[in-house]
Amino acid sequence: MGRSHVEYLSELGARVVIADVLDADGAELASELRGQNRDVVFVHLDVTSETNWARVVAHAQSLWGGLDGLVNNAGVTGTWGGPEVEDLSAWNATIAVNQTGSYLGIRHVAPLMRSAGGGAIVNVSSILGFVGDGDYFAYSASKGALRTMTRAAALKYANDAVRVNAICPGMVRTPMNDEEADADGYVSHTPLKRMAEPIEISRAVAFLLSDDASYITGSDLVIDGGYLAR
């Protein structure tokens, strides 16, 4: 999904900082898009590291004077099997990326937006932040927490014209979900009977970052093919 977001936002004319722990993939994508005359750079980021966040934000500020938007997209599914299988180290690793990583992003980017007079933050949650999954215990917990964090941050920064929203995708066709053991089960319970394509999520991200969403903050945008309607 992150690749799709970068491609779509840069196509719309955004200047994009790709921040990822996968150096080769991020650098290759940035190089490819720069070859199309798009304003895209890559920087290494471990979202669980406050030092990394501080460095990345400072780099973006030095390049372009600030940041107008942040997409907290990094995520891991954790260990399958529930609380008796997912030991404390696996729990901590999942919470560190999915929840703490987004917290650190908000912590370091929001001050730049506040000083610039506004901005928009999009947190990538999940339908499992609503309904849970007993076998993806830490993942469900982290995505539910991210929805609450979104509301809290929206209230905190509303007076600074910084909007904070969450998107909550259902099953999306990505390499991670291609390995999902129960992918067919999710699709069978989805009224539209298919996975989402990454671009369908990216369009929603772009909308929430844009001025078209200027009166939307503290909200969840569910993109799930009707899954939660059941």
XYZ file of C-alpha atoms in Angstrom:
230
model
C 0.000 0.000 0.000
C 2.843 2.371 0.791
C 4.209 2.047 -2.735
C 0.772 2.792 -4.146
C 0.377 5.862 -1.921
C 3.742 7.232 -3.055
C 3.003 6.651 -6.733
C -0.468 8.184 -6.577
C 0.425 11.205 -4.446
C 3.457 12.014 -6.593
C 1.290 11.648 -9.710
C -0.997 14.305 -8.225
C 1.994 16.606 -7.846
C 2.945 16.077 -4.209
C 6.564 16.185 -3.109
C 6.997 12.893 -1.277
C 9.475 11.621 1.274
C 9.467 7.822 1.269
C 10.489 6.764 4.761
C 10.963 3.020 5.152
C 13.135 0.450 6.857
C 13.540 -1.405 3.520
C 16.331 0.669 2.028
C 16.652 -1.108 -1.328
C 12.922 -1.019 -2.104
C 12.503 2.607 -1.056
C 15.577 3.855 -2.895
C 14.590 1.987 -6.054
C 11.075 3.455 -6.035
C 12.376 6.981 -5.436
C 14.854 6.626 -8.295
C 12.172 5.261 -10.612
C 9.800 8.147 -9.891
C 12.501 10.799 -10.144
C 13.131 9.397 -13.617
C 9.547 10.453 -14.372
C 10.340 13.984 -13.155
C 8.537 13.507 -9.862
C 9.792 15.135 -6.674
C 10.437 12.037 -4.537
C 13.257 11.213 -2.117
C 13.978 8.224 0.081
C 15.248 8.204 3.661
C 15.760 5.258 5.983
C 13.248 5.092 8.831
C 12.694 2.554 11.562
C 9.326 3.820 12.823
C 10.014 2.444 16.305
C 13.043 4.725 16.726
C 12.544 8.273 17.984
C 16.046 9.159 16.808
C 15.142 7.996 13.296
C 11.965 10.069 13.287
C 13.791 13.192 14.408
C 16.383 12.740 11.650
C 13.796 12.127 8.915
C 11.667 15.121 9.886
C 14.725 17.368 10.047
C 15.762 16.149 6.589
C 12.319 16.876 5.128
C 12.370 20.322 6.687
C 15.781 21.044 5.213
C 14.601 19.954 1.762
C 11.256 21.693 1.561
C 10.889 23.862 4.636
C 8.309 21.686 6.349
C 5.689 18.951 5.957
C 2.048 19.365 4.936
C 1.019 15.731 5.282
C 1.950 12.540 7.094
C 0.758 9.034 6.260
C 1.440 6.552 9.055
C 1.336 3.437 6.887
C 3.903 1.060 8.406
C 2.365 -2.100 9.798
C 3.009 -5.741 10.670
C 0.488 -8.494 11.330
C 2.290 -10.092 14.261
C 2.131 -13.746 15.233
C -0.965 -15.779 14.362
C -2.625 -17.819 17.090
C -3.866 -15.531 19.840
C -2.556 -14.526 23.262
C -1.361 -17.993 24.278
C 0.762 -18.346 21.136
C 1.872 -14.745 20.650
C 4.498 -14.307 23.361
C 5.451 -10.996 24.938
C 8.278 -10.285 22.505
C 5.966 -10.770 19.513
C 3.296 -8.617 21.174
C 5.811 -5.837 21.868
C 7.164 -5.929 18.310
C 3.686 -5.550 16.804
C 2.663 -2.732 19.150
C 6.002 -0.987 18.526
C 5.442 -0.741 14.763
C 1.665 -0.366 14.496
C 0.957 1.869 17.467
C 4.151 3.413 18.837
C 5.453 4.116 15.332
C 2.386 6.211 14.550
C 2.636 7.980 17.894
C 6.240 8.942 17.157
C 5.271 10.167 13.707
C 2.593 12.433 15.153
C 4.917 13.562 17.947
C 7.600 14.741 15.525
C 5.551 15.986 12.566
C 2.689 17.810 14.304
C 4.925 20.630 15.646
C 6.080 21.446 12.097
C 2.499 21.531 10.881
C 1.425 23.661 13.819
C 4.150 26.221 13.183
C 3.280 26.276 9.455
C -0.399 26.942 10.131
C -1.845 23.503 9.487
C -1.564 20.104 7.873
C -3.137 16.665 7.667
C -2.232 13.302 9.193
C -3.648 9.977 8.003
C -3.239 6.886 10.183
C -3.716 3.502 8.539
C -5.835 1.412 10.889
C -7.941 -1.609 9.862
C -11.390 -3.130 10.055
C -9.852 -5.298 12.780
C -9.667 -2.147 14.852
C -13.478 -2.425 14.978
C -14.243 -6.124 15.180
C -11.054 -7.835 16.284
C -9.620 -11.207 15.347
C -8.834 -13.686 18.107
C -5.884 -15.096 16.191
C -4.360 -11.701 15.376
C -4.553 -10.474 18.943
C -1.796 -7.835 19.034
C -2.626 -6.616 15.533
C -6.291 -6.085 16.428
C -5.340 -4.367 19.672
C -2.871 -2.042 17.928
C -5.317 -1.066 15.197
C -8.072 -0.369 17.717
C -5.672 1.785 19.707
C -4.714 3.662 16.560
C -8.350 4.655 15.994
C -8.521 6.088 19.532
C -5.150 7.816 19.097
C -6.516 9.407 15.935
C -9.417 10.941 17.840
C -7.194 12.136 20.675
C -4.722 13.750 18.269
C -7.545 15.350 16.289
C -8.779 17.046 19.459
C -5.278 18.044 20.525
C -4.385 19.752 17.251
C -7.748 21.068 16.036
C -6.944 24.615 17.140
C -3.726 24.411 15.127
C -5.582 23.507 11.887
C -3.926 20.077 11.900
C -6.458 17.437 10.873
C -5.987 13.815 11.960
C -8.013 10.966 10.467
C -7.789 7.205 10.045
C -8.487 4.945 7.126
C -9.659 1.446 7.958
C -9.137 -0.942 5.055
C -10.492 -4.414 4.766
C -8.507 -7.052 2.903
C -6.206 -5.396 0.356
C -4.339 -7.214 -2.400
C -0.754 -6.888 -1.154
C 2.138 -9.349 -0.746
C 1.455 -9.433 3.007
C -2.164 -10.445 2.487
C -1.270 -12.945 -0.223
C 0.248 -14.940 2.652
C -2.801 -14.488 4.901
C -4.072 -17.955 5.809
C -7.715 -16.891 5.988
C -7.767 -14.448 3.056
C -10.481 -16.441 1.304
C -12.535 -16.360 4.490
C -12.404 -12.588 4.641
C -13.345 -12.288 0.977
C -16.255 -14.685 1.381
C -17.646 -12.442 4.153
C -17.157 -9.280 2.080
C -20.335 -8.247 0.229
C -18.353 -7.071 -2.825
C -16.647 -10.507 -2.904
C -13.129 -9.306 -3.629
C -10.089 -7.715 -2.071
C -9.428 -4.010 -2.520
C -6.712 -2.940 -4.917
C -4.041 -0.721 -3.296
C -4.992 2.262 -5.492
C -8.483 2.207 -3.955
C -6.882 2.889 -0.589
C -4.485 5.476 -1.990
C -7.348 7.560 -3.396
C -8.834 7.754 0.095
C -5.474 8.746 1.577
C -5.115 11.523 -0.992
C -8.645 12.744 -0.260
C -8.018 13.010 3.488
C -4.733 14.830 2.899
C -6.372 17.309 0.527
C -8.374 20.470 1.063
C -11.432 18.533 -0.152
C -11.446 17.034 3.368
C -10.969 20.399 5.093
C -13.867 19.843 7.541
C -13.013 16.233 8.402
C -10.978 15.398 11.491
C -11.089 12.662 14.114
C -12.899 10.339 11.703
C -12.551 6.787 10.423
C -12.921 6.210 6.672
C -13.783 2.547 6.235
C -12.809 0.968 2.898
C -13.883 -2.632 3.251
C -16.241 -3.671 0.449
C -19.098 -3.763 2.962
C -17.424 -6.159 5.448
C -18.435 -4.188 8.566
C -21.997 -3.798 7.302
C -22.542 -7.391 8.423
